[in-house]
Tab-separated table of C-alpha atoms in Angstrom:
chain	number	residue	atom	x	y	z
A	1	MET	CA	-96.965	19.045	8.945
A	2	SER	CA	-95.158	21.224	6.448
A	3	SER	CA	-96.103	21.681	2.816
A	4	THR	CA	-92.591	20.509	1.903
A	5	ALA	CA	-93.102	17.244	3.802
A	6	THR	CA	-96.453	16.831	2.047
A	7	ASP	CA	-94.824	17.378	-1.351
A	8	VAL	CA	-92.022	14.916	-0.514
A	9	VAL	CA	-94.515	12.206	0.490
A	10	ARG	CA	-96.618	12.888	-2.616
A	11	LEU	CA	-93.680	12.657	-5.017
A	12	LEU	CA	-92.268	9.538	-3.366
A	13	THR	CA	-95.710	7.926	-3.537
A	14	VAL	CA	-96.082	8.762	-7.239
A	15	LYS	CA	-92.629	7.341	-7.951
A	16	GLY	CA	-93.169	4.261	-5.770
A	17	GLU	CA	-89.967	5.000	-3.836
A	18	THR	CA	-89.080	4.869	-0.153
A	19	LEU	CA	-87.244	7.087	2.332
A	20	ALA	CA	-85.235	6.709	5.538
A	21	VAL	CA	-83.919	9.476	7.792
A	22	ALA	CA	-80.720	9.784	9.869
A	23	GLU	CA	-80.863	12.618	12.374
A	24	SER	CA	-78.465	14.137	14.832
A	25	LEU	CA	-79.171	17.754	15.826
A	26	THR	CA	-82.818	17.519	14.732
A	27	GLY	CA	-83.437	14.623	17.120
A	28	GLY	CA	-86.389	13.105	15.275
A	29	LEU	CA	-88.029	16.289	13.982
A	30	VAL	CA	-87.561	15.318	10.310
A	31	ALA	CA	-89.245	11.965	10.913
A	32	ALA	CA	-92.016	13.673	12.896
A	33	ASP	CA	-92.666	16.158	10.075
A	34	LEU	CA	-92.821	13.392	7.474
A	35	THR	CA	-95.036	11.086	9.527
A	36	SER	CA	-97.512	13.899	10.196
A	37	VAL	CA	-98.479	13.635	6.505
A	38	PRO	CA	-101.407	11.280	5.829
A	39	GLY	CA	-100.201	8.368	3.696
A	40	ALA	CA	-96.553	8.672	4.782
A	41	SER	CA	-96.539	4.986	5.712
A	42	LYS	CA	-96.484	4.146	1.998
A	43	VAL	CA	-93.043	5.700	1.586
A	44	PHE	CA	-91.413	6.312	4.970
A	45	ARG	CA	-89.593	3.221	6.295
A	46	GLY	CA	-88.078	4.676	9.453
A	47	SER	CA	-85.329	6.696	11.029
A	48	VAL	CA	-82.228	6.523	13.162
A	49	THR	CA	-81.632	9.309	15.651
A	50	ALA	CA	-77.886	8.997	16.091
A	51	TYR	CA	-77.224	11.839	18.497
A	52	ALA	CA	-74.090	10.228	19.907
A	53	THR	CA	-71.028	10.052	17.679
A	54	ASP	CA	-70.468	6.323	18.299
A	55	LEU	CA	-73.969	5.600	16.972
A	56	LYS	CA	-73.144	7.418	13.742
A	57	ARG	CA	-70.242	4.990	13.385
A	58	ASP	CA	-71.910	1.794	14.661
A	59	LEU	CA	-75.448	2.121	13.263
A	60	LEU	CA	-74.933	4.238	10.161
A	61	GLY	CA	-71.476	3.096	9.084
A	62	VAL	CA	-69.823	6.518	9.208
A	63	ASP	CA	-66.062	6.075	8.896
A	64	ALA	CA	-64.421	6.028	12.347
A	65	ALA	CA	-61.269	7.758	11.100
A	66	LEU	CA	-63.376	10.565	9.610
A	67	LEU	CA	-65.204	11.049	12.900
A	68	THR	CA	-61.922	11.101	14.817
A	69	ALA	CA	-60.264	13.525	12.416
A	70	ARG	CA	-63.115	15.964	11.804
A	71	GLY	CA	-65.824	15.296	14.388
A	72	ALA	CA	-69.496	14.689	13.785
A	73	VAL	CA	-70.250	18.125	12.308
A	74	ASP	CA	-68.824	17.693	8.833
A	75	PRO	CA	-70.186	17.510	5.271
A	76	GLN	CA	-68.709	14.051	4.632
A	77	VAL	CA	-70.239	12.775	7.878
A	78	ALA	CA	-73.650	14.026	6.708
A	79	ALA	CA	-73.186	12.291	3.343
A	80	GLU	CA	-72.170	9.017	5.007
A	81	MET	CA	-75.113	9.230	7.426
A	82	ALA	CA	-77.564	9.597	4.521
A	83	ALA	CA	-75.976	6.719	2.599
A	84	GLY	CA	-75.781	4.606	5.754
A	85	VAL	CA	-79.427	4.981	6.722
A	86	ARG	CA	-80.470	4.303	3.134
A	87	LYS	CA	-78.499	1.055	3.193
A	88	ALA	CA	-79.470	0.042	6.744
A	89	LEU	CA	-83.192	0.535	6.173
A	90	GLY	CA	-83.222	-0.624	2.544
A	91	THR	CA	-84.692	2.474	0.933
A	92	ASP	CA	-84.407	4.340	-2.350
A	93	TRP	CA	-83.571	7.614	-0.588
A	94	GLY	CA	-81.806	8.591	2.623
A	95	VAL	CA	-81.522	12.013	4.214
A	96	ALA	CA	-79.398	13.190	7.127
A	97	THR	CA	-78.866	16.147	9.428
A	98	THR	CA	-75.814	16.946	11.548
A	99	GLY	CA	-74.753	20.213	13.087
A	100	VAL	CA	-74.591	22.484	16.103
A	101	ALA	CA	-77.890	23.822	17.452
A	102	GLY	CA	-76.280	25.363	20.511
A	103	PRO	CA	-76.028	26.852	22.936
A	104	GLU	CA	-72.289	26.010	22.813
A	105	PRO	CA	-69.936	25.277	19.865
A	106	GLN	CA	-69.131	21.601	19.206
A	107	ASP	CA	-66.133	19.901	17.585
A	108	GLY	CA	-64.671	23.330	16.810
A	109	GLN	CA	-67.804	24.325	14.892
A	110	ALA	CA	-69.838	27.438	15.652
A	111	VAL	CA	-73.481	27.357	16.698
A	112	GLY	CA	-75.603	27.366	13.527
A	113	THR	CA	-73.179	25.254	11.485
A	114	VAL	CA	-75.319	22.541	9.898
A	115	PHE	CA	-74.894	20.007	7.128
A	116	VAL	CA	-77.867	18.320	5.469
A	117	ALA	CA	-77.501	15.488	2.999
A	118	VAL	CA	-79.539	13.451	0.549
A	119	ASP	CA	-78.510	10.108	-0.896
A	120	GLY	CA	-80.542	8.511	-3.658
A	121	PRO	CA	-80.541	6.568	-6.866
A	122	ALA	CA	-78.315	7.676	-9.718
A	123	LEU	CA	-80.335	9.975	-11.925
A	124	ALA	CA	-78.133	9.920	-14.996
A	125	ASP	CA	-80.848	10.749	-17.546
A	126	SER	CA	-82.609	13.480	-15.572
A	127	GLY	CA	-79.975	16.180	-15.447
A	128	SER	CA	-79.400	15.526	-11.734
A	129	ALA	CA	-76.088	14.250	-10.454
A	130	GLY	CA	-77.882	11.639	-8.345
A	131	GLY	CA	-76.156	9.781	-5.581
A	132	GLY	CA	-75.258	11.999	-2.635
A	133	LYS	CA	-75.682	15.736	-2.207
A	134	VAL	CA	-74.673	17.811	0.796
A	135	GLU	CA	-75.654	21.370	1.618
A	136	ALA	CA	-73.728	23.479	4.142
A	137	LEU	CA	-75.830	25.900	6.175
A	138	ARG	CA	-74.966	28.821	8.459
A	139	LEU	CA	-78.109	29.373	10.484
A	140	ASN	CA	-79.016	32.104	12.928
A	141	GLY	CA	-81.429	32.010	15.807
A	142	ASP	CA	-81.896	30.042	18.967
A	143	ARG	CA	-81.667	26.275	19.323
A	144	ALA	CA	-85.291	25.675	18.298
A	145	GLU	CA	-85.007	27.927	15.236
A	146	ILE	CA	-81.792	26.236	14.070
A	147	ARG	CA	-83.355	22.791	14.434
A	148	ARG	CA	-86.556	23.862	12.626
A	149	GLU	CA	-84.614	25.410	9.737
A	150	SER	CA	-82.472	22.265	9.491
A	151	VAL	CA	-85.651	20.185	9.030
A	152	ARG	CA	-86.948	22.587	6.397
A	153	SER	CA	-83.607	22.600	4.589
A	154	VAL	CA	-83.118	18.824	4.384
A	155	LEU	CA	-86.679	18.303	3.145
A	156	ALA	CA	-86.246	21.117	0.593
A	157	LEU	CA	-83.026	19.498	-0.653
A	158	LEU	CA	-84.788	16.147	-1.023
A	159	LEU	CA	-87.772	17.773	-2.738
A	160	LYS	CA	-85.422	19.497	-5.179
A	161	GLU	CA	-83.874	16.133	-6.085
A	162	LEU	CA	-87.258	14.435	-6.412
A	163	ALA	CA	-88.716	17.295	-8.464
A	164	SER	CA	-85.610	17.389	-10.662
A	165	GLU	CA	-86.052	13.718	-11.463
A	166	GLN	CA	-89.791	14.200	-12.064
A	167	THR	CA	-89.225	17.266	-14.263
A	168	GLY	CA	-86.608	15.422	-16.288
A	169	ASN	CA	-88.983	12.551	-16.967
A	170	GLU	CA	-91.842	14.889	-17.866
A	171	ARG	CA	-89.559	16.854	-20.186
A	172	ALA	CA	-88.546	13.658	-22.003
A	173	GLN	CA	-92.193	12.604	-22.388
A	174	ASP	CA	-93.176	16.059	-23.672
A	175	THR	CA	-90.329	16.004	-26.203
A	176	GLU	CA	-91.539	12.640	-27.521
A	177	ARG	CA	-95.139	13.904	-27.837
A	178	ASN	CA	-94.034	17.003	-29.712
A	179	GLY	CA	-91.962	15.322	-32.376
A	180	GLY	CA	-88.604	15.674	-30.669
A	181	PHE	CA	-88.576	19.448	-30.204
């Protein structure tokens, strides 16, 4: 269990929100990290490990034309995976991982090319853009290291969004308590 996973579960619990995970190259490691945290069952609804490209299309609703044109290792694919798992599992938040862990390149992408995505509620009043966010990564190391760093990165991206929303709310409350300053 990572401290990031613990913080994600804690913040989701405080907010009363839920999470679903769509994984490709991480093959269930994100879900495993989250479910190692005591109390995760309050916020974690489930995951889809869509390793095969057709499952990304059929289970997560990733656009078939996008997959044909660009392959599975693409920022838009990651965004659609996160949105698709959020919709399919009926959660407030969805996260996704797609990329190339190696040892060989895939879909014209080099080993270590990874995209992680978060999809969540619109956070108009918090200073966050809300909706979907994608982060492109260029990771070094062997297959296990790339997969581990992908897990860390997607959870860090989610934590940043959750903390941003939390900080925005706390800032608004503090401003009210201090006479609007």
